[in-house]
Short mmCIF file of C-alpha atoms and ligand atoms in Angstrom, two decimals:
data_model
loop_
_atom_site.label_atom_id
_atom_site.label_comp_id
_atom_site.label_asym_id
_atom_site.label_seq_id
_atom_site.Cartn_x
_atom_site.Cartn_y
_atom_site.Cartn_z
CA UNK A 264 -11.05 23.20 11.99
CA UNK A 265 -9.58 24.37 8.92
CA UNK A 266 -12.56 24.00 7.05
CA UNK A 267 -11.52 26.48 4.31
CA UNK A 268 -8.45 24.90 3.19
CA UNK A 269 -7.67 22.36 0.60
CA UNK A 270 -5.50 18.95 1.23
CA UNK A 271 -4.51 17.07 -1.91
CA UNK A 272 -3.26 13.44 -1.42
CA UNK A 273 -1.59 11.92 -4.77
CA UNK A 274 -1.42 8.45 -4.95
CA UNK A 275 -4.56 6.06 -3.94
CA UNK A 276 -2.78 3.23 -2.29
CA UNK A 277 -2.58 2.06 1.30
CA UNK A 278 -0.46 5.22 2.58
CA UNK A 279 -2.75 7.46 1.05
CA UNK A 280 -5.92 5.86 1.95
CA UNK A 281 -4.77 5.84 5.44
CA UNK A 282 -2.96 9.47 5.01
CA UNK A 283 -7.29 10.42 4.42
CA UNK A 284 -8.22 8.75 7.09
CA UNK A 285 -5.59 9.87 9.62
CA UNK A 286 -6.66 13.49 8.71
CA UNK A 287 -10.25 13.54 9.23
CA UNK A 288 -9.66 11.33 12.61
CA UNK A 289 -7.58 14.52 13.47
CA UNK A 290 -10.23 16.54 12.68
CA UNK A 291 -9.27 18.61 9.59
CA UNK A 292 -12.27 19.46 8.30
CA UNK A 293 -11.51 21.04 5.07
CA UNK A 294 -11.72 20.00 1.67
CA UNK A 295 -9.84 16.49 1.18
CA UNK A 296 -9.38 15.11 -2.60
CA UNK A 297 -7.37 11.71 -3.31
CA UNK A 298 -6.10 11.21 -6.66
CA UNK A 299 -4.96 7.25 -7.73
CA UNK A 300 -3.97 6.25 -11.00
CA UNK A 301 -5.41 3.41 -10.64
CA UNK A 302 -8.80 2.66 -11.22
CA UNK A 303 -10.16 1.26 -7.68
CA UNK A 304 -10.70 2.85 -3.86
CA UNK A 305 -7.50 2.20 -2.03
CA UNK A 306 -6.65 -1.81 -1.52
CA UNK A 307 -3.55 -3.78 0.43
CA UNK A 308 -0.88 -5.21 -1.38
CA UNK A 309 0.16 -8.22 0.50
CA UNK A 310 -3.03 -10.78 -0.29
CA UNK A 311 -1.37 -10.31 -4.04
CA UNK A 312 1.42 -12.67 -3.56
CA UNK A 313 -0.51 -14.96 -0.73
CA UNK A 314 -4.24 -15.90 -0.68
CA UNK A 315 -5.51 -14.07 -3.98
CA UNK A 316 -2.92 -16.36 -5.49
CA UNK A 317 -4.18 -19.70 -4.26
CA UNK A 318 -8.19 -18.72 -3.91
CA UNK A 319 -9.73 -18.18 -7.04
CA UNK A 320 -11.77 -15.15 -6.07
CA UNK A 321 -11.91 -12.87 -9.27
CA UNK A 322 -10.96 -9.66 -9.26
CA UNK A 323 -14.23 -8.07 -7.85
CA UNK A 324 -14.35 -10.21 -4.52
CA UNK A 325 -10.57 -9.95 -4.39
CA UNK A 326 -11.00 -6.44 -4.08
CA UNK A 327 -13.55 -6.71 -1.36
CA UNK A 328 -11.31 -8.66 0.33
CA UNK A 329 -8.57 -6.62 0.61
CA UNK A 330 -9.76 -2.90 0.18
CA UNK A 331 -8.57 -0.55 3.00
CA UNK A 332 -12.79 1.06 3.55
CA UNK A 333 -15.60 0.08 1.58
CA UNK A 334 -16.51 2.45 -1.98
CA UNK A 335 -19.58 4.33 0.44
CA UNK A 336 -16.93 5.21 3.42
CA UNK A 337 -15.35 8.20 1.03
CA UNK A 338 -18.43 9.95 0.61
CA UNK A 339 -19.15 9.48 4.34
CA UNK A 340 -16.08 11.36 5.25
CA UNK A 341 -15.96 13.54 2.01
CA UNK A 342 -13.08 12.32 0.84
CA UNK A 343 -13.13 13.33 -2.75
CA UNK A 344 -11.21 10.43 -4.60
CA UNK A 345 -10.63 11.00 -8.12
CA UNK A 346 -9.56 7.68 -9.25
CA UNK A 347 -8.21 6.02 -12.67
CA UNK A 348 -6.63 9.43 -13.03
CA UNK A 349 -2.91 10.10 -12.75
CA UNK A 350 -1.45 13.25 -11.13
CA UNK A 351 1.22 14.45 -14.15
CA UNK A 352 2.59 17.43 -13.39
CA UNK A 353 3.33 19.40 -9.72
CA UNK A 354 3.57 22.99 -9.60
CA UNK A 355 5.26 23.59 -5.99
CA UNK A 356 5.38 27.30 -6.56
CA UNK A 357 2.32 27.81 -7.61
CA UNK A 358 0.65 24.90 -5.38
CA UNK A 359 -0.90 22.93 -8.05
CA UNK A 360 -1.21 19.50 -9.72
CA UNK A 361 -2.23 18.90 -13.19
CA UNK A 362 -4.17 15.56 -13.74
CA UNK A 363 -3.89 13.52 -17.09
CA UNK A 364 -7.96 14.73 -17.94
CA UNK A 365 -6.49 18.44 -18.37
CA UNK A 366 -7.68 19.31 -14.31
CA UNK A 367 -5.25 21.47 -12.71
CA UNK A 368 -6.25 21.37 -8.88
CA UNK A 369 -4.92 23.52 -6.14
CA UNK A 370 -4.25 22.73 -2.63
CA UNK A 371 -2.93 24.29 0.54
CA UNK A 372 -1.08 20.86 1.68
CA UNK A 373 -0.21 18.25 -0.58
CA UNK A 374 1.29 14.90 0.32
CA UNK A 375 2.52 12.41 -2.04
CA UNK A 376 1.99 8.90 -1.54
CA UNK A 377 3.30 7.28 -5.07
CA UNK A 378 4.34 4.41 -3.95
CA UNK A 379 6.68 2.29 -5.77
CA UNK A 380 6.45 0.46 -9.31
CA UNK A 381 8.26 -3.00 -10.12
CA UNK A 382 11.94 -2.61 -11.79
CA UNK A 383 11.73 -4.40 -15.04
CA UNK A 384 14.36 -6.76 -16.17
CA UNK A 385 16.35 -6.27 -19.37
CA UNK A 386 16.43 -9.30 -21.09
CA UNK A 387 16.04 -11.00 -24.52
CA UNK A 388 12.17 -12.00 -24.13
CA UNK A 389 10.84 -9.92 -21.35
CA UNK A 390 7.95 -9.17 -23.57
CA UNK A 391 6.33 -12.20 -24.49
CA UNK A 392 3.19 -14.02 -23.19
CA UNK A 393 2.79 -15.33 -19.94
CA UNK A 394 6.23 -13.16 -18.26
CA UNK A 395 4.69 -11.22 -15.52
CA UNK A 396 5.36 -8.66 -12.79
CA UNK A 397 3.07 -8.08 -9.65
CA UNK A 398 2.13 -5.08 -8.14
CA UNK A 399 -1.57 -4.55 -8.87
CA UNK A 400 -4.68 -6.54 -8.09
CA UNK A 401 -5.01 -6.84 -11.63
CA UNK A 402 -1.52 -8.27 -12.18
CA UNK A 403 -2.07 -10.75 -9.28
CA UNK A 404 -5.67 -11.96 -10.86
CA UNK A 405 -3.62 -12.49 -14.19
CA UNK A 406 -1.15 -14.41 -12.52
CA UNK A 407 -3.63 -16.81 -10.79
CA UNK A 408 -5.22 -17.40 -14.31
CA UNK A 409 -2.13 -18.74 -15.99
CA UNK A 410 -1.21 -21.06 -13.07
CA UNK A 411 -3.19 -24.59 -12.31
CA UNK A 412 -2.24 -27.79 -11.52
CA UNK A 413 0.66 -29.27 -13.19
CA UNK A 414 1.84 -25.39 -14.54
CA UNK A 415 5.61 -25.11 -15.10
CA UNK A 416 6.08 -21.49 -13.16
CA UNK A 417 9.36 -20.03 -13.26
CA UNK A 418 9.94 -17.15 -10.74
CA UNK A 419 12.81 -14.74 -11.45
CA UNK A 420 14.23 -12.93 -7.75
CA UNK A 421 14.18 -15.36 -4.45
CA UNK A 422 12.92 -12.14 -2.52
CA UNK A 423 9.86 -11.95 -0.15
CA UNK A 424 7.74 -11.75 -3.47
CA UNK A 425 9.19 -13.99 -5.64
CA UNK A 426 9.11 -16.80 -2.37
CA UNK A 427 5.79 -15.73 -1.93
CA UNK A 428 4.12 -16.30 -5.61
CA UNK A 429 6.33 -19.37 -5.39
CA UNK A 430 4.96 -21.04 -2.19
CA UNK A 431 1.53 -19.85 -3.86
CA UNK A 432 1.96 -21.59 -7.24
CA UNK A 433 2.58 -24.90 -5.14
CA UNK A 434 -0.31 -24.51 -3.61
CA UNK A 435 -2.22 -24.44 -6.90
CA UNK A 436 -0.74 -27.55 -7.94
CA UNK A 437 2.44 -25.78 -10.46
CA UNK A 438 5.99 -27.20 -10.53
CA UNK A 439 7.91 -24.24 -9.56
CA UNK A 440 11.47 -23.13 -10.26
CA UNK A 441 12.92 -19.84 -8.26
CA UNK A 442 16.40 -18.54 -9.99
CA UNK A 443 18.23 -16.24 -8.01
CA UNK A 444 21.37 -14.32 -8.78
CA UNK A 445 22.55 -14.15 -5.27
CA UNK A 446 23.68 -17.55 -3.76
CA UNK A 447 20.74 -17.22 -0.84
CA UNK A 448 17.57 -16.36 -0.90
CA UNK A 449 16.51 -13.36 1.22
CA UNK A 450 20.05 -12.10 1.44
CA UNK A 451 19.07 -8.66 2.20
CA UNK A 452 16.64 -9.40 4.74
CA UNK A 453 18.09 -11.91 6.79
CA UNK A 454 21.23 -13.98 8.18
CA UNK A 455 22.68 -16.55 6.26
CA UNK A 456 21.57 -19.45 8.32
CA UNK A 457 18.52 -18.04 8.15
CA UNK A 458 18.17 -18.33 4.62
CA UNK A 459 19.66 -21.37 4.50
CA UNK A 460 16.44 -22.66 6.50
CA UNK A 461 14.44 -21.03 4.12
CA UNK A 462 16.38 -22.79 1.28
CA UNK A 463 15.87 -25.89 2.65
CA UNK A 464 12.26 -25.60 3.47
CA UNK A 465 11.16 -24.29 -0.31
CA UNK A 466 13.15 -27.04 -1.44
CA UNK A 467 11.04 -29.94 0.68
CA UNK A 468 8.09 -28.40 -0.39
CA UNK A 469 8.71 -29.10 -4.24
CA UNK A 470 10.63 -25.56 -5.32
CA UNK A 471 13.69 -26.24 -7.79
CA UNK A 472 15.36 -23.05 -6.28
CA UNK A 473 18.85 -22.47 -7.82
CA UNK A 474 20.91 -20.04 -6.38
CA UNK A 475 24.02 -17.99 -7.98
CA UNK A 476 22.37 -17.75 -11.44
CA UNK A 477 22.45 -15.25 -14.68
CA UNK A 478 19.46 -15.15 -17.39
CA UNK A 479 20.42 -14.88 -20.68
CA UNK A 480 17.07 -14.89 -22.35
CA UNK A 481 13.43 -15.81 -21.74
CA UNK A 482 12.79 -18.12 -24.54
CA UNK A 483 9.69 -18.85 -26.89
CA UNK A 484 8.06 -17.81 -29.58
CA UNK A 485 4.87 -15.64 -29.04
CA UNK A 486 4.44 -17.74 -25.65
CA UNK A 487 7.46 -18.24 -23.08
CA UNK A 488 8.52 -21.36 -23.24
CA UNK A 489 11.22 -21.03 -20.61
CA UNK A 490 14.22 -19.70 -19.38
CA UNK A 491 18.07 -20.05 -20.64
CA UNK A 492 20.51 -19.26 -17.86
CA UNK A 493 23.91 -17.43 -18.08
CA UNK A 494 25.51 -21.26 -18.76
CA UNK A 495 23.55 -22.16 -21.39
CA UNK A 496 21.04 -24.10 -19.40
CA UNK A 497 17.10 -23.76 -19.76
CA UNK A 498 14.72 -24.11 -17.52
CA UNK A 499 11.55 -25.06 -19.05
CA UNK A 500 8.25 -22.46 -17.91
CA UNK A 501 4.87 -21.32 -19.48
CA UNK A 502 4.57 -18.80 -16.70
CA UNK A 503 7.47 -16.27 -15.55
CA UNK A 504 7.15 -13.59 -12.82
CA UNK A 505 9.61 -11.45 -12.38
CA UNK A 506 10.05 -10.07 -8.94
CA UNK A 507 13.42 -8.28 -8.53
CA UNK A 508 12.15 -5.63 -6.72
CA UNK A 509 10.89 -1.78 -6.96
CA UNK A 510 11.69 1.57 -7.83
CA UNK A 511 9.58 4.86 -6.03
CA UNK A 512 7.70 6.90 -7.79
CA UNK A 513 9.19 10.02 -7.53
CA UNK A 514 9.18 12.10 -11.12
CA UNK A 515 6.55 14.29 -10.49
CA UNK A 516 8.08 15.48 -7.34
CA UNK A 517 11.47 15.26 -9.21
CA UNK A 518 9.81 17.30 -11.35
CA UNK A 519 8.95 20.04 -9.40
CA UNK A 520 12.08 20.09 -8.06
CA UNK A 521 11.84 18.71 -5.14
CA UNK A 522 14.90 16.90 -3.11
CA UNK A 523 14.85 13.36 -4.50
CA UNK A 524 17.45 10.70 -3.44
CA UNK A 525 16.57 6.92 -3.07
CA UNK A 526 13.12 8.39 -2.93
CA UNK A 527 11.23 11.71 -1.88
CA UNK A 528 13.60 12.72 0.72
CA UNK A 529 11.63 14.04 3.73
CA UNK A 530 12.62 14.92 7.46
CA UNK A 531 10.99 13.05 10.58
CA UNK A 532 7.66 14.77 10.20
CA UNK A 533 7.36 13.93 6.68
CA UNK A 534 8.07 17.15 5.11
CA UNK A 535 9.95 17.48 2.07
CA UNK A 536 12.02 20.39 0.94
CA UNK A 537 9.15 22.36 0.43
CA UNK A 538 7.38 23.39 3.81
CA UNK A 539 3.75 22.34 2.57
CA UNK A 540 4.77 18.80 0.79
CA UNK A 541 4.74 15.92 2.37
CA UNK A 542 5.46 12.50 1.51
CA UNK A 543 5.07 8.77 3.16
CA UNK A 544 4.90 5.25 2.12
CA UNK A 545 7.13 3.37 -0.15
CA UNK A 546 8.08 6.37 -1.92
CA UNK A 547 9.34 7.93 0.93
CA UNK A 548 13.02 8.14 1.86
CA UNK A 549 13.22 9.36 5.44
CA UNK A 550 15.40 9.66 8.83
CA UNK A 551 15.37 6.46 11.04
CA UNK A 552 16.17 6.76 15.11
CA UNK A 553 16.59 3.47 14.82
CA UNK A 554 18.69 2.92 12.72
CA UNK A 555 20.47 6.08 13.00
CA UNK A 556 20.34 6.68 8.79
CA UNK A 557 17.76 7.03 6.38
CA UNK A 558 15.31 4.51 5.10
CA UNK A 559 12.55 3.97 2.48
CA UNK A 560 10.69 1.08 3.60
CA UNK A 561 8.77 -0.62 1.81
CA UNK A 562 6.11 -2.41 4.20
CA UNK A 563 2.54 -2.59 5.27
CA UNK A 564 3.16 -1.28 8.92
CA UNK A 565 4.83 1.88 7.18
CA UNK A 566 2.74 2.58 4.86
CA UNK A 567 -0.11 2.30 7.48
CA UNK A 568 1.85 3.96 10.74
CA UNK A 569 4.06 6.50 8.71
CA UNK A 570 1.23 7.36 6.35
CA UNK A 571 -1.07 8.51 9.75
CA UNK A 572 1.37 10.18 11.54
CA UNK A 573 2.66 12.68 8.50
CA UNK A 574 -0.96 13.44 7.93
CA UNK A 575 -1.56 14.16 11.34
CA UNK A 576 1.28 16.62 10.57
CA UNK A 577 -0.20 18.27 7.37
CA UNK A 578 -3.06 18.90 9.73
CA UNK A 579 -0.84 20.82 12.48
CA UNK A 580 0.67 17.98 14.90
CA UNK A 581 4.27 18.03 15.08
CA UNK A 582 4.96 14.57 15.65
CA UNK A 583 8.18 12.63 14.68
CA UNK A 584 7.56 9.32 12.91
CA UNK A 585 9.76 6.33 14.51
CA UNK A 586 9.71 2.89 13.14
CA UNK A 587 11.71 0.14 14.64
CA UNK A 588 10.95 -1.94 11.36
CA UNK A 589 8.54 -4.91 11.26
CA UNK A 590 7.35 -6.74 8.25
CA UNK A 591 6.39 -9.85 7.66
CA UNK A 592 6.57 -12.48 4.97
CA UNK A 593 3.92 -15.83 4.05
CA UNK A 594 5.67 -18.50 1.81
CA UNK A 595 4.25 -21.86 1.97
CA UNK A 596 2.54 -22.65 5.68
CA UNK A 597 5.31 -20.87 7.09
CA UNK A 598 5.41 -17.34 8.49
CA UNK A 599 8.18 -15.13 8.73
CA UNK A 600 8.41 -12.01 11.01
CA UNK A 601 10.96 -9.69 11.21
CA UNK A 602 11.78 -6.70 13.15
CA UNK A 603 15.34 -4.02 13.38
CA UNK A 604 17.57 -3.95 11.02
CA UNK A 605 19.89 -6.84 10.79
CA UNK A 606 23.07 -5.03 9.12
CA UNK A 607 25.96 -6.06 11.77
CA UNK A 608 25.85 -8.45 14.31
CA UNK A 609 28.23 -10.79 16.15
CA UNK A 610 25.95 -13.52 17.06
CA UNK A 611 22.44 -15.28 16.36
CA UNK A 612 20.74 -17.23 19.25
CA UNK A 613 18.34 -19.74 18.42
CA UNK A 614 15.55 -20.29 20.53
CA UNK A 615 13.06 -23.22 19.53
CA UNK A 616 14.16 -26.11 17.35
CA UNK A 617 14.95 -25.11 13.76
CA UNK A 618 13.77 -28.81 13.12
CA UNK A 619 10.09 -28.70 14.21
CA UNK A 620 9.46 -25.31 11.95
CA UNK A 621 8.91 -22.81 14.89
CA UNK A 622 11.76 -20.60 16.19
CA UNK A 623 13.02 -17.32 16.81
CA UNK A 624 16.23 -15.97 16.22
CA UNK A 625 18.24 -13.17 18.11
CA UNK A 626 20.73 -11.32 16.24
CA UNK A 627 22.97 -9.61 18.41
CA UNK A 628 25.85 -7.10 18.35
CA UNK A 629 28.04 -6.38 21.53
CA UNK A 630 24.90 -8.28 23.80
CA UNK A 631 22.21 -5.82 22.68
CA UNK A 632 19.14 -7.25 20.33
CA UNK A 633 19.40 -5.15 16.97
CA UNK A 634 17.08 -7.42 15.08
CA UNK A 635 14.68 -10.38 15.62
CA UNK A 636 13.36 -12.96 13.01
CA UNK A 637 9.97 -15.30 14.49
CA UNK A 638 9.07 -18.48 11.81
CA UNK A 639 5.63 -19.46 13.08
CA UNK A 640 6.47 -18.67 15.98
CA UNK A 641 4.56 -14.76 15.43
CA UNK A 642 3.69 -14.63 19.19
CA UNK A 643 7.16 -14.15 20.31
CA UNK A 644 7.34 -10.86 18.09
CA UNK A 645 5.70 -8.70 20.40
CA UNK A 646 8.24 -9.24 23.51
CA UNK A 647 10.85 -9.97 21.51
CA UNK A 648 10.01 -5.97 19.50
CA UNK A 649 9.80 -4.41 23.44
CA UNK A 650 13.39 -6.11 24.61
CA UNK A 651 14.85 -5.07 21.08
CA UNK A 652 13.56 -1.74 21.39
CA UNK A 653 14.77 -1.37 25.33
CA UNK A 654 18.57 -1.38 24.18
CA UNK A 655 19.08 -3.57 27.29
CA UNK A 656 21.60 -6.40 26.72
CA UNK A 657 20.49 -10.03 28.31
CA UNK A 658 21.68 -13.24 28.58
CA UNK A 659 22.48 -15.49 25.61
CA UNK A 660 21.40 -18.62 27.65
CA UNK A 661 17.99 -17.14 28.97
CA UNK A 662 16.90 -15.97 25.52
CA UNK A 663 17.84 -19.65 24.56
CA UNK A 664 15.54 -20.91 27.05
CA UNK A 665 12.35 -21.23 26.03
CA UNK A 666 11.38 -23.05 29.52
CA UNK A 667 11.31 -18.81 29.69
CA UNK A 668 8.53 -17.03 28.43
CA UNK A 669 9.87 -14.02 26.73
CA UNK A 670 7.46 -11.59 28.19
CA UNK A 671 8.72 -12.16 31.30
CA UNK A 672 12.41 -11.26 29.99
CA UNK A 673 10.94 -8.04 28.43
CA UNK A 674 9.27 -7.21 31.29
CA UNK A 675 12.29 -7.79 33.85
C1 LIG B 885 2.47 -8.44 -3.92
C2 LIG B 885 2.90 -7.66 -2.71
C3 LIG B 885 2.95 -8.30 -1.47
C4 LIG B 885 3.35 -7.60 -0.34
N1 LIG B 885 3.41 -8.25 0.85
C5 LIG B 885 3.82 -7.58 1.96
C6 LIG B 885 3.90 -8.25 3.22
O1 LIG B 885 3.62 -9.45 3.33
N2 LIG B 885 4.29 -7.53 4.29
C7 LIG B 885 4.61 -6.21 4.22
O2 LIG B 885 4.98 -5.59 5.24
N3 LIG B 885 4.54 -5.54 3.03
C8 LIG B 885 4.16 -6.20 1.91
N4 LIG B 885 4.08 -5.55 0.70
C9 LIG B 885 4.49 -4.13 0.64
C10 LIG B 885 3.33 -3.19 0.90
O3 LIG B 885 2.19 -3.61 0.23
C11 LIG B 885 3.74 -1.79 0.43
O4 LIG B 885 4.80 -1.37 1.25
C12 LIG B 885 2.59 -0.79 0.46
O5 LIG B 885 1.61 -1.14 -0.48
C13 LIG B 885 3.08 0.61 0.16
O6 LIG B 885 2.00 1.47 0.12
P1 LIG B 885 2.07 2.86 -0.66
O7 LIG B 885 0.71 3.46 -0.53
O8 LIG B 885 3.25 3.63 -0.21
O9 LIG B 885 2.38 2.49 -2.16
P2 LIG B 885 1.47 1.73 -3.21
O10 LIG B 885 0.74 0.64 -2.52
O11 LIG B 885 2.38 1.43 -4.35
O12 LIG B 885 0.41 2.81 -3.68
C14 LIG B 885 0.78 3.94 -4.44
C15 LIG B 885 -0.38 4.30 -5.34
O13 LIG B 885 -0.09 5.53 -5.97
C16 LIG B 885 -0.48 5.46 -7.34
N5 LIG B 885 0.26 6.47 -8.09
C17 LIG B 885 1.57 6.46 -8.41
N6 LIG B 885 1.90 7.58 -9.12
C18 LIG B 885 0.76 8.30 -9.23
C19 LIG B 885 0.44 9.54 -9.85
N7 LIG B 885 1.36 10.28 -10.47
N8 LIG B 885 -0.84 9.98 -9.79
C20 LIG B 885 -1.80 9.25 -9.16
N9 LIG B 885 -1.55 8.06 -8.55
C21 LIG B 885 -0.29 7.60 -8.58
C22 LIG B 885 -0.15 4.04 -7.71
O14 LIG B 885 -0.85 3.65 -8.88
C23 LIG B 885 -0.62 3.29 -6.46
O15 LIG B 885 -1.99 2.97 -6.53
C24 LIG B 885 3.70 -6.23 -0.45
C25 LIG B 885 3.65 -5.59 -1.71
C26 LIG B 885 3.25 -6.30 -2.82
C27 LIG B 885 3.22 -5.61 -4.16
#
């Protein structure tokens, strides 16, 4: 099918890994070349902030670890992937992209799969030794270097990263501080009660997380040596990471003029304001039935599902991408799960004992389930995702019940 024609795929991550995949499962049997900036076959993210934190595997068996295919599966399925090699410029007239070693490479379809980079925070002493950020496998491996036993690790943002490399530096034997500017952790992700759990349970394990704070300055000389807060306070660190969260990568579609808002805005099939321009993944801003608004997410599940299904597109399918939201979340030895979108609801129920570590929780609004949180408690996520997804209302007390195996409730 199609074996004539040219697909270009910018941006080597997961979504475009899976974006070359998807396509030559499809069957397009044209020419496919996948261009990453950075200079490895596509990997996962989410061993950054977890094992390859706590394991000391190096940055060559990390990478076998977590790499989407093996190097020999490209060639296998002539994928050509051009990596350590930027895309820089994105002629949508024309249908071109210029590379940063002077190639200019034309394509028939082109789908962008930039992903996201980390937003950087503005302060007095961002640049000095040992203040990281983590996106890449070489920024986690740098981070695991700096940290052993006894480490004072500072971690700016009490998001899913930031409680991540935190539950990760405890592992490796570091005394950890997490400073938030909100006064929960998780606040965008979750209910307050549920954060509160979380609060509590960082805090047993050894985290000095403050909540409600301002940084004035990360303090040393050559080295950090810690952190002074908005009232003067420090807290002492050798090791910073800064996770306060991402920004897409959208200026070479920008560029090109393409329709950029919170992300390369695209319409259910993944098609952005020019007819053969696609997008997915975490640079991707696009209609949710769901929801009922638009959303660039920024999880695994998307960049896997969304990433197939808008290739399947580029190769003639005309299929709408729906994603009731699920992402998960490893801090400590406990795991979070969380599906829908908990915006507005009138009431949580509780099922399991918040006590012995292994719960869910309902979050409901006028009886139906909009979103569902599981802490090590992951088997419930499946029935719970099918009853959410229903739009059925049940009963407070049977969800409660745990004498009640949820399947059976989702299946009723
Ligand atoms: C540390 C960490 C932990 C995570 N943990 C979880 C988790 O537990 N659960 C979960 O659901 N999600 C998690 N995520 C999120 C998940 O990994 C991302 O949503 C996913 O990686 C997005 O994939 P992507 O391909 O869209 O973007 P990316 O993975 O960012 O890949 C984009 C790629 O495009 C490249 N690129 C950018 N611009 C250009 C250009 N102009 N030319 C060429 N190449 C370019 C980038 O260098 C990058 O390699 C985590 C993310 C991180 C960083």
């Amino acid at each position: 099918m199609s074996a004539d024609r040219t697909f270009v795929i910018v941006g080597a991550g997961h979504a475009g890994g899976r974006a070359a995949q998807a396509m030559r499962q499809y069957g397009f049997d044209g020419r496919i070349l996948l261009i990453g900036k950075e200079p490895h076959i596509p990997y996962e993210r989410p061993p950054l902030s977890k094992e390859l934190i706590v394991t000391d595997a190096g940055l060559e068996a990390g990478l076998e670890k977590v790499r989407l295919h093996e190097a020999a599966w490209y060639a296998e399925n002539r994928i050509e992937l051009i990596a350590g090699t930027a895309a820089t410029a994105l002629d949508a007239a024309a249908k071109t992209v210029g590379l940063a070693d002077g190639r200019t490479i034309g394509f028939d379809r082109l789908m962008l799969t930039t992903g996201a980079r980390v937003r950087t925070l503005p302060v007095p002493g961002a640049g000095l030794d040992g203040v990281f950020y983590l996106r890449t496998i070489e920024d986690s491996e740098t981070i695991r270097a700096h940290i052993s036993a006894g480490t004072r690790v500072a971690v700016i943002g009490g998001g899913f990263i930031g409680l991540e490399i935190a539950g990760s530096a405890v592992k490796r034997g570091a005394e950890v501080a997490v400073l938030e500017a909100a006064d929960r952790p998780m606040g965008r992700s979750v209910a307050p009660e549920v954060s509160e759990w979380f609060a509590r349970m960082h805090r047993d394990r050894g985290v000095d997380l403050r909540l409600g704070i301002s940084i004035a300055a990360i303090e040393g000389n050559g080295s950090a040596t810690g952190i002074r807060l908005g009232d003067g306070s420090v807290v002492p660190a050798e090791v910073v990471v800064i996770g306060i969260g991402i920004l897409p990568n959208v200026e070479i579609a920008q560029a090109a003029g393409l329709a950029v808002d919170n992300g390369i805005v695209v319409d259910d099939r993944g098609r952005t304001s020019h007819p053969d321009i696609y997008a997915a993944g975490d640079v991707a801003n696009q209609p949710n039935a769901f929801t009922g608004r638009r959303l660039r997410l920024e999880s695994y599940q998307n960049a896997q599902d969304q990433a197939a299904a808008v290739a399947r597109n580029l190769c003639g399918a005309d299929e709408a991408y729906e994603d009731s939201l699920w992402v998960w979340s490893d801090q400590h030895d406990v795991n979070l799960q969380m599906t829908g979108a908990p915006e507005a609801w009138d009431s949580l129920v509780w099922r399991g004992d918040p006590d012995e570590g292994r719960f869910t929780v309902f979050y409901l609004a006028g009886g139906r389930i909009v979103a569902v949180n599981t802490v090590n408690n992951g088997r419930e996520m499946r029935p719970a995702r099918m009853m959410m997804e229903s739009g059925k209302a049940f009963e407070v007390d049977a969800l409660a019940d745990t004498s009640v195996k949820l399947l059976k409730l989702a299946r009723g």
